[in-house]
Amino acid sequence: MAMAKTVLLFMLKGPRNCRRRRKPWRLGDDDEDGQSHTSPDKNEIQNTLRILSAKLEDLNTCNDLIAKHGAALQRSLSELEMLDKENSTDVQSKVKAVNERATLFRITSNAMINACADYLDLAQTQGRKWQKTLQYEREQRLRLEETVETLARQHNSLEQQVRAQASQGSLKTAPNDKAAADGKPESTAGSDDEDGEFFDAIDETPDSEFRTITIPDSHLTHRRTPSGVSAASMASEASEGAGKDFVYISSSDEEATDKPEEFGVKAKKKLERTASQHSVDSTSSSGGPRTPQTPSKVPKEPRRRRRTRIPEKPNISLNLWSIMKNCIGKELSKIPMPVNFNEPISMLQRLTEDFEYSDILNKAAQLESSTEQLAYVAAFTASAYSTTTQRTGKPFNPLLGETYELDLTEEFGWRAITEQVSHHPPAAAAYVDSKHGWESWQEFTMTSKFRGKYLNIIPQGIAHLKFTATGNHYTWRKVTSIVHNIIVGKLWIDQSGEMDIVNHKTGDKCHLVYTPYSYFSRETPRKVTGVVTDKDGQAHYVLSGTWDKKIEYAKIVKDQTGGNGRGKSVYQTTAPKVIWIRSNPPPWNTTMYNFTEMAMFLNEPEDQVAPTDSRNRPDQRAMENGHWNEANTLKVQLEEKQRAKRKQREAEAAQAAGEGKPYEGHKPVWFEKKLDPQTKNFIHMYKGNYWDCKTKGEFSQCPDIYL
């Protein structure tokens, strides 16, 4: 009993001492209304956290004592009931013990209530202060963004005026110099620049500067789950590895052998090597891949001029209630989604758009080093995501048997054929061949998971790339795409996860990490980092950049990882070189679904294509022309026709099963299912007869899928 009183006395003094020791921190000269605009001191925050931890320990102690005294009180009550009531001495002693234990239990309970009240009061007080601090930081960030945007507009206006004067051969003072000095552009330039999009300039980094890239340690030990999805694809797992870095150091003793190049997309402009290691030709614009040319050779003029514009997107509001009203009583699979959520291209065309920067592969085909070639392939895989920053529209789901061809042999040296080979589950097979010494194929399928506020799109197929000269065969899986603000807010897309690119001939491997965006992270948004290693695990190149702007790489000349004691991989490298930089979209694309120049001509009508080509799809064409109501009607008719054919195939399959006969079902026209020697899985591979049939005009084997 004496020990219990001692413990209780310590417990009762603890919270009081904590209250005496507590020294509330202030946000600057914060008053009760929180009218402060300074950040809390780090020591004050740590002190508050220590006080909260101490109070939480007090609560745990009180909880243990309550459990202990409660059990003792219960035992005493049980013993009191079993006593012989004739023995008054025993009854009195037991009643006294019960009263003492009940008193201890009541005191302990009161102490627990007081400690809880203190903890709740402190937590609520500091929580309000931290919320005000966070709101202040957000407001400061918005002010900074507005300031930077204003400076960018003023800088752009001054640059235009300097260029205009330089083009006239003089730099004399103009009448509007004062306006330029004040950051006010001329009326002609100001109207164009006000709504313009600005991009970060390329850093002029000295060779001797130290640069740090944050990536998980799994760059060399990454493994995939049996389903093929990266085990670190989710944002939480990627964030856990963000604290372990590797550092690559630009060497001041060795000069870079090459200089960065920008691979643009217009074949009419020749590629020029830059005069400095970090400058890129600013006159390039987007619109499609381009074969890199030496300064002495001018690309051949394309034989046909492709369109650079499409009809502008109509301003049509979406009535969600009318959509929900039409869905009442219908099966989920039969609910038609309006074209308001779409963009006027199909998923087959979107897959073909991955080769917008195919000139990276043309350059890679000329390299002798397999590890350097792998670095270029890695940059190419990242460039495929560059269009998703602004384009949140959903491509049309292809109909079963739908195809798409794109022949850019005359312009850029490659051609592609894609076919929808399965509908449940949806799967598309694609094949691209280039006269520059490479070919690529894949069977693309995906799964999606709705998480309430965002949607995860997880690709399941494997992409293949083979260089004919060396036989180097590369495979990779795409990372997870996350569509945010599904219910409320503006849609935006992020890429997250890890990607392994493997050379099956040499054993070389590149491990890329796509860092997920986080408001509270200091990481560069849309960041991509990677390491290229050989079959023995030795690192040869490091890659860094963003999947929406540029990717650069640097050759490792010395591994300084051993003995640094910091848990980081440290590499000494040559100066970084730019492999890929995103080309600026057309200035008028904001009213045209944010399409790139290449996307503008993907759905351009062409003669002599297959009758199943996506260009011939009526609902997609109606949407492109701005007739959305007509497009919705045609879309429903096409889907009903596809369901009717599926029911017919199911009936035929049931009849064949009853007769004991085999039934093949739908059979693709241009692809056939074969065993993939690399992955040991059956995939649809190209037969090789499409372009011959197009030359002869033989498309009688194509199914009737449109209206």
mmCIF file of C-alpha atoms in Angstrom, residues 25 121-133:
data_model
loop_
_atom_site.group_PDB
_atom_site.id
_atom_site.type_symbol
_atom_site.label_atom_id
_atom_site.label_comp_id
_atom_site.label_asym_id
_atom_site.label_seq_id
_atom_site.Cartn_x
_atom_site.Cartn_y
_atom_site.Cartn_z
ATOM 1 C CA TRP A 25 6.292 29.015 -28.176
ATOM 2 C CA ASP A 121 -5.542 21.570 -24.754
ATOM 3 C CA LEU A 122 -1.892 21.679 -25.770
ATOM 4 C CA ALA A 123 -2.505 19.701 -28.982
ATOM 5 C CA GLN A 124 -5.396 21.948 -30.039
ATOM 6 C CA THR A 125 -3.463 25.134 -29.272
ATOM 7 C CA GLN A 126 -0.369 24.121 -31.196
ATOM 8 C CA GLY A 127 -2.469 22.605 -33.986
ATOM 9 C CA ARG A 128 -4.169 25.927 -34.651
ATOM 10 C CA LYS A 129 -0.812 27.699 -34.739
ATOM 11 C CA TRP A 130 0.650 25.166 -37.145
ATOM 12 C CA GLN A 131 -2.385 25.451 -39.406
ATOM 13 C CA LYS A 132 -1.945 29.217 -39.555
ATOM 14 C CA THR A 133 1.748 28.743 -40.307
#
